[in-house]
mmCIF file of C-alpha atoms in Angstrom:
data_model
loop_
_atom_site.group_PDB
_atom_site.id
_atom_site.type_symbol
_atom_site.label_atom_id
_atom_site.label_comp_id
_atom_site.label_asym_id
_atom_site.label_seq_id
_atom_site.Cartn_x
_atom_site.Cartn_y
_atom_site.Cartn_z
ATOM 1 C CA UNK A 81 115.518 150.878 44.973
ATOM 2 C CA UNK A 82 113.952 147.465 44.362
ATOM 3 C CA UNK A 83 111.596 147.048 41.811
ATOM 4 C CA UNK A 84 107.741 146.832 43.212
ATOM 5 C CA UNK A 85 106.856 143.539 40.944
ATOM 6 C CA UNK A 86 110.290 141.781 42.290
ATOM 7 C CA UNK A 87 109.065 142.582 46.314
ATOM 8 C CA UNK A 88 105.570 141.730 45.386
ATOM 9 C CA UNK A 89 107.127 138.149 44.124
ATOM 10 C CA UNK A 90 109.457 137.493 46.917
ATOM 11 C CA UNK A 91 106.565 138.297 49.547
ATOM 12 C CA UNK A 92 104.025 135.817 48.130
ATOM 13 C CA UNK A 93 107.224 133.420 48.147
ATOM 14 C CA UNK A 94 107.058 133.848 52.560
ATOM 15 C CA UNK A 95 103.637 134.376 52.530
ATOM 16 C CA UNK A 96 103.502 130.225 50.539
ATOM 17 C CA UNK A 97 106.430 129.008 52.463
ATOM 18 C CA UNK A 98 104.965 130.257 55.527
ATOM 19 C CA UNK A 99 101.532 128.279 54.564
ATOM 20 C CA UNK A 100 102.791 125.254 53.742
ATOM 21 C CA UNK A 101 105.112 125.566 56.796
ATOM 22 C CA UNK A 102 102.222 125.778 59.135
ATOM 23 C CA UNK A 103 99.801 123.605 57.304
ATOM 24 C CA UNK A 104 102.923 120.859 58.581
ATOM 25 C CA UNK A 105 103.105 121.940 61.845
ATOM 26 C CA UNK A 106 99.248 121.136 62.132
ATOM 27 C CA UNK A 107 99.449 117.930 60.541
ATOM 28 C CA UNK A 108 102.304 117.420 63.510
ATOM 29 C CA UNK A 109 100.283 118.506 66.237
ATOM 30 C CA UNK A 110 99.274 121.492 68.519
ATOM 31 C CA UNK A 111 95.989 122.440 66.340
ATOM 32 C CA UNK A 112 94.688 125.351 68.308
ATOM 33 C CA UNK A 113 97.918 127.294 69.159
ATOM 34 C CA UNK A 114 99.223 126.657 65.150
ATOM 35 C CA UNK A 115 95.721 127.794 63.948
ATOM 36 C CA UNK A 116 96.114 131.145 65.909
ATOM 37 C CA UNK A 117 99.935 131.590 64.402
ATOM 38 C CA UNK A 118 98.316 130.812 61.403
ATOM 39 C CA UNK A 119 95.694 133.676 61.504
ATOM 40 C CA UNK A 120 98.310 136.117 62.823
ATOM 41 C CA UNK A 121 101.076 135.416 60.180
ATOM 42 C CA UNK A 122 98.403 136.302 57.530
ATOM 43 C CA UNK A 123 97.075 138.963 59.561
ATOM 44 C CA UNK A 124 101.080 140.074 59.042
ATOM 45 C CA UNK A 125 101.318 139.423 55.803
ATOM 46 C CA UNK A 126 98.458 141.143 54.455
ATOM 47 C CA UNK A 127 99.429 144.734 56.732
ATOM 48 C CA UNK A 128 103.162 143.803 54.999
ATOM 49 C CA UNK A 129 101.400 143.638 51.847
ATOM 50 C CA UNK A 130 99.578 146.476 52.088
ATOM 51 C CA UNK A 131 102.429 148.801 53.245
ATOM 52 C CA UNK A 132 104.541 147.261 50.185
ATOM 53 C CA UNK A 133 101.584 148.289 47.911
ATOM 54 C CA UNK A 134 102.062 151.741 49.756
ATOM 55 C CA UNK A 135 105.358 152.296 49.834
ATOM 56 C CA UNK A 136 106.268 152.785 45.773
ATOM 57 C CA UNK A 137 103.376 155.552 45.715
ATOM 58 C CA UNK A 138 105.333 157.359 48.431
ATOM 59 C CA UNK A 139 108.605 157.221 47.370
ATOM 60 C CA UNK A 140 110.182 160.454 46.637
ATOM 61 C CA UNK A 141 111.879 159.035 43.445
ATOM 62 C CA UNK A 142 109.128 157.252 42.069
ATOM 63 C CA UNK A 143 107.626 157.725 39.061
ATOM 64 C CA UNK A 144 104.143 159.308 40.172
ATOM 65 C CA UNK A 145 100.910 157.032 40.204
ATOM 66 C CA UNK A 146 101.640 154.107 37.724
ATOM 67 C CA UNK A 147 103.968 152.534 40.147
ATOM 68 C CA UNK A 148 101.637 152.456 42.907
ATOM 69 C CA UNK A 149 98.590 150.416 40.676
ATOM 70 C CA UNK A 150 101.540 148.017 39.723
ATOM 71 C CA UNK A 151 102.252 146.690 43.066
ATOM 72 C CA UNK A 152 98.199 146.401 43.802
ATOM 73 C CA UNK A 153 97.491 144.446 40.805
ATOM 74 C CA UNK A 154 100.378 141.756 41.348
ATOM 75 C CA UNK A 155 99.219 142.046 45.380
ATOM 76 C CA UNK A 156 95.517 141.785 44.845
ATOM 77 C CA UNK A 157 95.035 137.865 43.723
ATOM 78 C CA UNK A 158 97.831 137.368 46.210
ATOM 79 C CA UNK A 159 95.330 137.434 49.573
ATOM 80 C CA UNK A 160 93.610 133.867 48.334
ATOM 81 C CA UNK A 161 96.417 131.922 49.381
ATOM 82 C CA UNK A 162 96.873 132.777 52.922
ATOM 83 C CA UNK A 163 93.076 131.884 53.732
ATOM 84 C CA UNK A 164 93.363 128.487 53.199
ATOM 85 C CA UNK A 165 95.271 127.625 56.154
ATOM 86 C CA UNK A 166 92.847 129.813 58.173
ATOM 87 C CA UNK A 167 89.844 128.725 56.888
ATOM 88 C CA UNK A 168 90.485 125.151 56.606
ATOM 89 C CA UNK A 169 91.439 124.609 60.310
ATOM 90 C CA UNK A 170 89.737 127.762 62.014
ATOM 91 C CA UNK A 171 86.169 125.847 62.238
ATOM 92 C CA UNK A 172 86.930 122.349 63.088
ATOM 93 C CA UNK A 173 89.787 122.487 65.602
ATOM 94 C CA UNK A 174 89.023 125.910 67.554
ATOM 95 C CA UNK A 175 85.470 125.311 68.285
ATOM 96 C CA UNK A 176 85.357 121.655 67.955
ATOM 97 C CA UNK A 177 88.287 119.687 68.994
ATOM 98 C CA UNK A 178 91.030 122.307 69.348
ATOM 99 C CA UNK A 179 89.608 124.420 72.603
ATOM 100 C CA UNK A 180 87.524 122.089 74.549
ATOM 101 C CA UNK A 181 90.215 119.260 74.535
ATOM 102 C CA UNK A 182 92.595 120.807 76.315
ATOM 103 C CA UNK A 183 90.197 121.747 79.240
ATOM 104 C CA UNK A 184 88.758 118.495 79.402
ATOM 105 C CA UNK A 185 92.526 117.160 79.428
ATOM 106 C CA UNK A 186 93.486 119.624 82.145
ATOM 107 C CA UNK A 187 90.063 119.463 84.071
ATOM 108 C CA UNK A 188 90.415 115.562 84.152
ATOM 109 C CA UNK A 189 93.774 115.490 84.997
ATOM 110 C CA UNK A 190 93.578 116.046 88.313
ATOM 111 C CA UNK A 191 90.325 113.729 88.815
ATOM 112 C CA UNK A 192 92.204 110.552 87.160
ATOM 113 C CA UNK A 193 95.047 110.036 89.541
ATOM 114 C CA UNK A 194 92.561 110.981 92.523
ATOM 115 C CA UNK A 195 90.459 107.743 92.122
ATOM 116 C CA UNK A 196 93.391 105.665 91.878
ATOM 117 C CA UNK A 197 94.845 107.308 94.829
ATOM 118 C CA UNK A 198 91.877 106.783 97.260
ATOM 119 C CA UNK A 199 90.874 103.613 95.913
ATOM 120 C CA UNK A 200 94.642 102.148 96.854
ATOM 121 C CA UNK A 201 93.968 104.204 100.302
ATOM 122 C CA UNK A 202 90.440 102.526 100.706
ATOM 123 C CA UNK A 203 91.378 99.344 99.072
ATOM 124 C CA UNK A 204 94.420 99.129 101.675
ATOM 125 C CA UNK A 205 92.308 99.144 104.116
ATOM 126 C CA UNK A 206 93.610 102.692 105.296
ATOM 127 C CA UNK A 207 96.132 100.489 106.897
ATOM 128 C CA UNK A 208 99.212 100.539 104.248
ATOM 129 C CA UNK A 209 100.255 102.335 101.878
ATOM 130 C CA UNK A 210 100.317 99.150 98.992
ATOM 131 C CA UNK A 211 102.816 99.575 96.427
ATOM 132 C CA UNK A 212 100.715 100.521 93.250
ATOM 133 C CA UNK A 213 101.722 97.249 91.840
ATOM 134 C CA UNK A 214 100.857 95.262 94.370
ATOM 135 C CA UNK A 215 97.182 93.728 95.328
ATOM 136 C CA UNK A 216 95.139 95.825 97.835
ATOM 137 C CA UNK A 217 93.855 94.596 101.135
ATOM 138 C CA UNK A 218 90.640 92.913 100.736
ATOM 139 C CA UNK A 219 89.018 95.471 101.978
ATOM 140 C CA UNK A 220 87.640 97.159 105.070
ATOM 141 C CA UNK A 221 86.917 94.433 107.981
ATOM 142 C CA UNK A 222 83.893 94.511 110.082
ATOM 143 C CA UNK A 223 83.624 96.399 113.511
ATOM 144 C CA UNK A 224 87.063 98.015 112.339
ATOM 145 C CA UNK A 225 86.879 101.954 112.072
ATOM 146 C CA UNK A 226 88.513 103.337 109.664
ATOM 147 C CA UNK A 227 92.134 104.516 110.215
ATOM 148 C CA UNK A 228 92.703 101.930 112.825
ATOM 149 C CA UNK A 229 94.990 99.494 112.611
ATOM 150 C CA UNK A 230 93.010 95.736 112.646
ATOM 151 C CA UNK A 231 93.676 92.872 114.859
ATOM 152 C CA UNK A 232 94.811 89.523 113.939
ATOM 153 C CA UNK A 233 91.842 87.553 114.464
ATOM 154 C CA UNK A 234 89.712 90.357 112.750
ATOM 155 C CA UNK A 235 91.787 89.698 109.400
ATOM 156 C CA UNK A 236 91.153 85.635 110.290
ATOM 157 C CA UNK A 237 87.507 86.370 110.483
ATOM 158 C CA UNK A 238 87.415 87.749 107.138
ATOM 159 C CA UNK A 239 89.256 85.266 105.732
ATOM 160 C CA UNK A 240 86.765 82.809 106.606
ATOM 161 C CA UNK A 241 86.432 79.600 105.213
ATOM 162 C CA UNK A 242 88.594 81.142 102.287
ATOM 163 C CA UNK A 243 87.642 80.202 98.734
ATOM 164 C CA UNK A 244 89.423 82.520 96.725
ATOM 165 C CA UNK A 245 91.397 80.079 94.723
ATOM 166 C CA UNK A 246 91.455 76.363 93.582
ATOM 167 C CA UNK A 247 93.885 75.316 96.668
ATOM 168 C CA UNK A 248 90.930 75.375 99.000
ATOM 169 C CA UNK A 249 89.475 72.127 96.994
ATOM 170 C CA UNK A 250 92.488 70.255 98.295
ATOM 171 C CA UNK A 251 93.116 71.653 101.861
ATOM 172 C CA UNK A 252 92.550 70.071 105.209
ATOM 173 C CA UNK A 253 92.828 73.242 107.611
ATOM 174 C CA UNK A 254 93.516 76.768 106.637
ATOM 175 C CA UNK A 255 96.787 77.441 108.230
ATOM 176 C CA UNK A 256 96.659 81.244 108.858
ATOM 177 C CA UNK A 257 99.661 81.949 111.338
ATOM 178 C CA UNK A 258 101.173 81.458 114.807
ATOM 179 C CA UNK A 259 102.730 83.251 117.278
ATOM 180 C CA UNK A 260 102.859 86.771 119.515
ATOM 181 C CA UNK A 261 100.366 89.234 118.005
ATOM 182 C CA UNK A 262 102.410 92.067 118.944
ATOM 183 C CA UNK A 263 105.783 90.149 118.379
ATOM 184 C CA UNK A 264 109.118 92.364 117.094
ATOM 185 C CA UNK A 265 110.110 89.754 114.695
ATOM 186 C CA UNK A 266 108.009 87.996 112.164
ATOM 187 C CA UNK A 267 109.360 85.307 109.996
ATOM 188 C CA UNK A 268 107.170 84.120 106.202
ATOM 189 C CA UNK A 269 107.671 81.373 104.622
ATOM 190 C CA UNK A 270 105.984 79.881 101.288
ATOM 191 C CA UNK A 271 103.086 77.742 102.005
ATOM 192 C CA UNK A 272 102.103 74.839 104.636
ATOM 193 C CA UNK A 273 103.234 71.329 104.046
ATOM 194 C CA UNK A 274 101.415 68.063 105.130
ATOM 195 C CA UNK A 275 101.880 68.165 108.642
ATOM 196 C CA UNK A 276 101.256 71.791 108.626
ATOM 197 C CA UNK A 277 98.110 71.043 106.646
ATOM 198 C CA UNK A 278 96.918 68.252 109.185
ATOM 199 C CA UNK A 279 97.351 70.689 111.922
ATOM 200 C CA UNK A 280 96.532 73.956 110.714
ATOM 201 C CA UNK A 281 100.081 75.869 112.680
ATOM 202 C CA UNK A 282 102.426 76.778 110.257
ATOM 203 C CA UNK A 283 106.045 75.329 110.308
ATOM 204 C CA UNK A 284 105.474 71.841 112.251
ATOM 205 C CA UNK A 285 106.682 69.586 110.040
ATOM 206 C CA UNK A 286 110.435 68.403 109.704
ATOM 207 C CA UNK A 287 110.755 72.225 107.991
ATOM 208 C CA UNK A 288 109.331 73.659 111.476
ATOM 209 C CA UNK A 289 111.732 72.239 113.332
ATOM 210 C CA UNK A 290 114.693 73.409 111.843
ATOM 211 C CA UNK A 291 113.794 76.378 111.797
ATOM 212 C CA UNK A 292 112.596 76.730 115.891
ATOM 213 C CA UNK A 293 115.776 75.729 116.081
ATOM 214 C CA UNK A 294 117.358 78.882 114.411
ATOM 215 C CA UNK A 295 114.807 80.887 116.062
ATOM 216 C CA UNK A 296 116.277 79.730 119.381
ATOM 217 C CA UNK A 297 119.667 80.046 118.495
ATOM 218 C CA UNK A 298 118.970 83.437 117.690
ATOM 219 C CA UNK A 299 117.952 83.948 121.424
ATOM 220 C CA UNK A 300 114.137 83.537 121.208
ATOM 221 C CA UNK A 301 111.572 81.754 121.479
ATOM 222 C CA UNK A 302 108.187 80.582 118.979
ATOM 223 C CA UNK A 303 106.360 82.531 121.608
ATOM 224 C CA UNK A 304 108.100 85.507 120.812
ATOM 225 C CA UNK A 305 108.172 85.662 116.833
ATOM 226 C CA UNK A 306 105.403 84.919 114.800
ATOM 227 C CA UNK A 307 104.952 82.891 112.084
ATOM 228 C CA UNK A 308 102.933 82.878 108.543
ATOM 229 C CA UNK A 309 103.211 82.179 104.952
ATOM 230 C CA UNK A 310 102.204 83.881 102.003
ATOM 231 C CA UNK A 311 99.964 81.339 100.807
ATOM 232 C CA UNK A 312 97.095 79.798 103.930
ATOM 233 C CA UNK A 313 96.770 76.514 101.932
ATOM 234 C CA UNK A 314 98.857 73.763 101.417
ATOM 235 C CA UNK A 315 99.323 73.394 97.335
ATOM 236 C CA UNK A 316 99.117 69.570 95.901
ATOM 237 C CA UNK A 317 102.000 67.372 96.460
ATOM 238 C CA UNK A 318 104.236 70.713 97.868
ATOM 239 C CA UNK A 319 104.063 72.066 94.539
ATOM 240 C CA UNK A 320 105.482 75.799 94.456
ATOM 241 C CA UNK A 321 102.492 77.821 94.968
ATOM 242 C CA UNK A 322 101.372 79.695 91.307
ATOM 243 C CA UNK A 323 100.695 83.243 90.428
ATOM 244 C CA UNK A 324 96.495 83.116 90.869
ATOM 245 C CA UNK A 325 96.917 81.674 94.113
ATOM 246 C CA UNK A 326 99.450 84.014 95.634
ATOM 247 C CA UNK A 327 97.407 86.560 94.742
ATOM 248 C CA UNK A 328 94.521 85.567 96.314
ATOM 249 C CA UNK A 329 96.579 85.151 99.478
ATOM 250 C CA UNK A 330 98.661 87.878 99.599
ATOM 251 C CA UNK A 331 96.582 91.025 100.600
ATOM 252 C CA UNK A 332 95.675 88.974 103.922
ATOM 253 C CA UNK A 333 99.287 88.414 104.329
ATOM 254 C CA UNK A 334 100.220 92.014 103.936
ATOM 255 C CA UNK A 335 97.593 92.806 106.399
ATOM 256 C CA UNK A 336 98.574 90.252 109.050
ATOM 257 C CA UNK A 337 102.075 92.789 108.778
ATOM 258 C CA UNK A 338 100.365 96.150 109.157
ATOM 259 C CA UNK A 339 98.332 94.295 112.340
ATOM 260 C CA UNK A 340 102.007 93.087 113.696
ATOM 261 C CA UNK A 341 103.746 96.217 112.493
ATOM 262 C CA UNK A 342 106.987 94.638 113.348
ATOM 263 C CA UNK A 343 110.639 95.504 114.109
ATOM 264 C CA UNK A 344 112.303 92.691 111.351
ATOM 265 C CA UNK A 345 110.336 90.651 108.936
ATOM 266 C CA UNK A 346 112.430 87.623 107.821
ATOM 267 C CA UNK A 347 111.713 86.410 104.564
ATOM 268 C CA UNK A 348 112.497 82.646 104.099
ATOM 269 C CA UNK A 349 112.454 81.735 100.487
ATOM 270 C CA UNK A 350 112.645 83.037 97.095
ATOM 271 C CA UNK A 351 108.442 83.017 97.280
ATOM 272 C CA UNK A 352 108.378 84.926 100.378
ATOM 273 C CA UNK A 353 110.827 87.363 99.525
ATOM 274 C CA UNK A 354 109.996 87.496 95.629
ATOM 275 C CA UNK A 355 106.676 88.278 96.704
ATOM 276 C CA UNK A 356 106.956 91.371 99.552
ATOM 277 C CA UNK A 357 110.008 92.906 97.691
ATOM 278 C CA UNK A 358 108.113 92.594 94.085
ATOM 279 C CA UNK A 359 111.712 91.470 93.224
ATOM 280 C CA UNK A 360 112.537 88.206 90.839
ATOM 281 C CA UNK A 361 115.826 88.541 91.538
ATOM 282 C CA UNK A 362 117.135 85.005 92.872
ATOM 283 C CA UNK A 363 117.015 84.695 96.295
ATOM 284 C CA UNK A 364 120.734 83.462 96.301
ATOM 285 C CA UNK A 365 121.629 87.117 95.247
ATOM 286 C CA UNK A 366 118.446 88.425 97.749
ATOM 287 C CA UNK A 367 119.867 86.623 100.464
ATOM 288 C CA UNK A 368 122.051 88.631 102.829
ATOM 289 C CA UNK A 369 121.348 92.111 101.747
ATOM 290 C CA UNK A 370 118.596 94.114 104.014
ATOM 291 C CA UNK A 371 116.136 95.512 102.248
ATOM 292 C CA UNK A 372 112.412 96.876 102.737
ATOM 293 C CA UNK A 373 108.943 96.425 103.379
ATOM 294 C CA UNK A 374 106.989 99.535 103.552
ATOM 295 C CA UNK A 375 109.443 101.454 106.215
ATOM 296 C CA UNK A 376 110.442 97.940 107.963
ATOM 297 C CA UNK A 377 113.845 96.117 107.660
ATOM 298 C CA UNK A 378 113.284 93.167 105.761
ATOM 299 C CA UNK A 379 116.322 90.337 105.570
ATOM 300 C CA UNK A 380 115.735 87.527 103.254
ATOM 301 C CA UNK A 381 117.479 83.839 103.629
ATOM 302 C CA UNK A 382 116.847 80.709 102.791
ATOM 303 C CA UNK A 383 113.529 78.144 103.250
ATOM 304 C CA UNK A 384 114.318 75.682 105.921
ATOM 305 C CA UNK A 385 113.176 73.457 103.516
ATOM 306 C CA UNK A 386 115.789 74.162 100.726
ATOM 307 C CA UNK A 387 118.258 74.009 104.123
ATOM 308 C CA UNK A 388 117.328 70.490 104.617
ATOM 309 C CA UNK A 389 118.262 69.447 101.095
ATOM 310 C CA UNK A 390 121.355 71.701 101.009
ATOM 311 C CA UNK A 391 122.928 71.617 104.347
ATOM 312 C CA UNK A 392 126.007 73.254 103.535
ATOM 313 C CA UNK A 393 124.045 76.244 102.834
ATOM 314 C CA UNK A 394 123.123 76.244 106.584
ATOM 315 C CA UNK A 395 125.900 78.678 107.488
ATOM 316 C CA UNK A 396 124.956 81.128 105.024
ATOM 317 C CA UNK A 397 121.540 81.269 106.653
ATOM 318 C CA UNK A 398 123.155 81.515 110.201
ATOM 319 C CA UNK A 399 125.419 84.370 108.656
ATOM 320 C CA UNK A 400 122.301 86.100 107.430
ATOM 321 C CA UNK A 401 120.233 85.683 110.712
ATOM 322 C CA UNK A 402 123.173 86.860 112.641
ATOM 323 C CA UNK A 403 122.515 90.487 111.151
ATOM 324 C CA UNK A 404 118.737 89.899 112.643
ATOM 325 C CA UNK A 405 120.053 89.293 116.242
ATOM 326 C CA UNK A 406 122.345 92.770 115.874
ATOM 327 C CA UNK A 407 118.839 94.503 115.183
ATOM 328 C CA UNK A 408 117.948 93.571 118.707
ATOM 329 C CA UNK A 409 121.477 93.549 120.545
ATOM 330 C CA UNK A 410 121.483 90.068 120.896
ATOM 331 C CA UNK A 411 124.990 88.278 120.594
ATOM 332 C CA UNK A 412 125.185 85.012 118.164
ATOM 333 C CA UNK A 413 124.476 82.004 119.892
ATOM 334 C CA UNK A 414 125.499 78.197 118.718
ATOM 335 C CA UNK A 415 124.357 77.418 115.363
ATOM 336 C CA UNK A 416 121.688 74.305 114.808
#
């Protein structure tokens, strides 16, 4: 039989390492649920104790009552260890920090994402469902109920005279968009240029023209398409638009598409493209490959622009707009 003082020893041995074990679990984390397996492992230790103490005073073989004190004097001073681990954490944690945080955690869980989630719903102008990183519609328009889908000129009229960013200082006309308000196909481009700028219709210039051209070769007409750009104002000297200002323009640009709600969006240029697909991937690797824009097919090519500079890239536009014209049944015409 072991000997009573040996058992007492080993015991307040688990009853430390089991302190220490949990006072580092606390430091860790998970307060209140360690503060609880605290209490019970002493609550367990001090019934083992006791039955320990017990045990020697029972024993058949032992050697009558002396045994029995033995164990309860090396026991006795053993119980002030375990409290500290109890007592140092029990008041604090529990009542303090340990319950209520997780019920404010859990009770605020579900109201956190709810905001964010109607805001984007009220901030896209219950019209789209905008990509969380990408900027909300501008908000709802006047005289448009909500759920409804808006009209073109309803989105012009609350663009107004637009001053959202510095490229209305520079401006001549606000060059918003042209074309068939319920057209099938919508093509974007980057921004207006001069002539576009004198005339306030997007794609007029020597850029326009090409590319009425490849509309017609693809068997329609500028009455049938329409036509935008993702920024309304013409940036100094052609400059590529910059961040600020696309993101002024863009949530009236992602509304004129929920107003068209189109069959094919054509995205001409790493800007146009870049910008719907939230994609920086160059558009000579974006080029080609359909992709999409909140549930519609979206092919991007290349700026008429960059087509004018680089006409040997020409037939890698045609190739791409080719894959348009199958959307629609329509067989390849000649290319311009």
């Amino acid at each position: 039989m072991s000997d009573p003082h040996e058992s007492a020893e080993e015991l307040g041995e688990v009853v430390e390492d089991l302190r220490r074990h949990l006072l580092w679990q606390e430091e860790a984390g998970g307060r209140a649920l360690l503060v609880d397996a605290a209490k019970q492992a002493a609550e367990r230790a001090g019934s083992l104790r006791a039955m320990l103490g017990a045990r020697p005073a029972k024993a058949p073989s032992g050697t009558e009552s002396p045994a029995a004190p033995e164990p309860a004097a090396a026991v006795a001073p053993e119980p002030t260890p375990a409290p500290p681990p109890v007592s140092r954490p029990v008041a604090p944690p529990v009542s303090a920090s340990s319950a209520p945080a997780p019920r404010a955690v859990s009770s605020e869980a579900p109201s956190r994402p709810a905001p964010a989630r109607s805001s984007a719903a009220a901030s896209s102008g219950m019209l789209i469902d905008v990509p969380q990183q990408a900027p909300p519609y501008p908000g709802p328009l006047p005289g448009v109920v909500e759920g409804e889908i808006p009209t073109l000129d309803q989105i012009r009229r609350e663009l107004g005279d637009c001053r959202r960013c510095k490229l209305c200082t520079g401006r001549k006309n606000l060059v918003f968009g042209v074309g068939n308000p319920r057209a099938e196909l919508v093509f974007v481009g980057e921004g207006p240029g001069e002539q576009e700028d004198l005339q306030g219709v997007p794609f007029v210039g020597p850029a326009g023209e090409l590319l009425t051209k490849m509309i017609q070769a693809m068997g329609f007409t500028r009455d049938q398409v329409y036509i935008c750009n993702v920024v309304k104002c013409r940036p100094p000297g052609n400059r590529n638009p910059e961040p600020d200002e696309i993101a002024a323009c863009e949530p009236f640009l992602r509304a004129q598409l929920v107003a068209l709600q189109p069959k094919v969006i054509v995205a001409l240029g790493k800007f146009a493209a870049q910008t719907l697909l939230r994609d920086s991937t160059p558009i000579t690797r974006l080029r080609g490959n359909w992709r999409e824009y909140q549930g519609v097919k979206l092919m991007p090519t290349f700026h008429p622009a960059y087509l004018l500079r680089s006409p040997h890239e020409k037939k890698k536009a045609w190739d791409d707009l080719q894959q348009v014209m199958k959307i629609f049944g329509k067989q390849p015409g000649s290319r311009s």
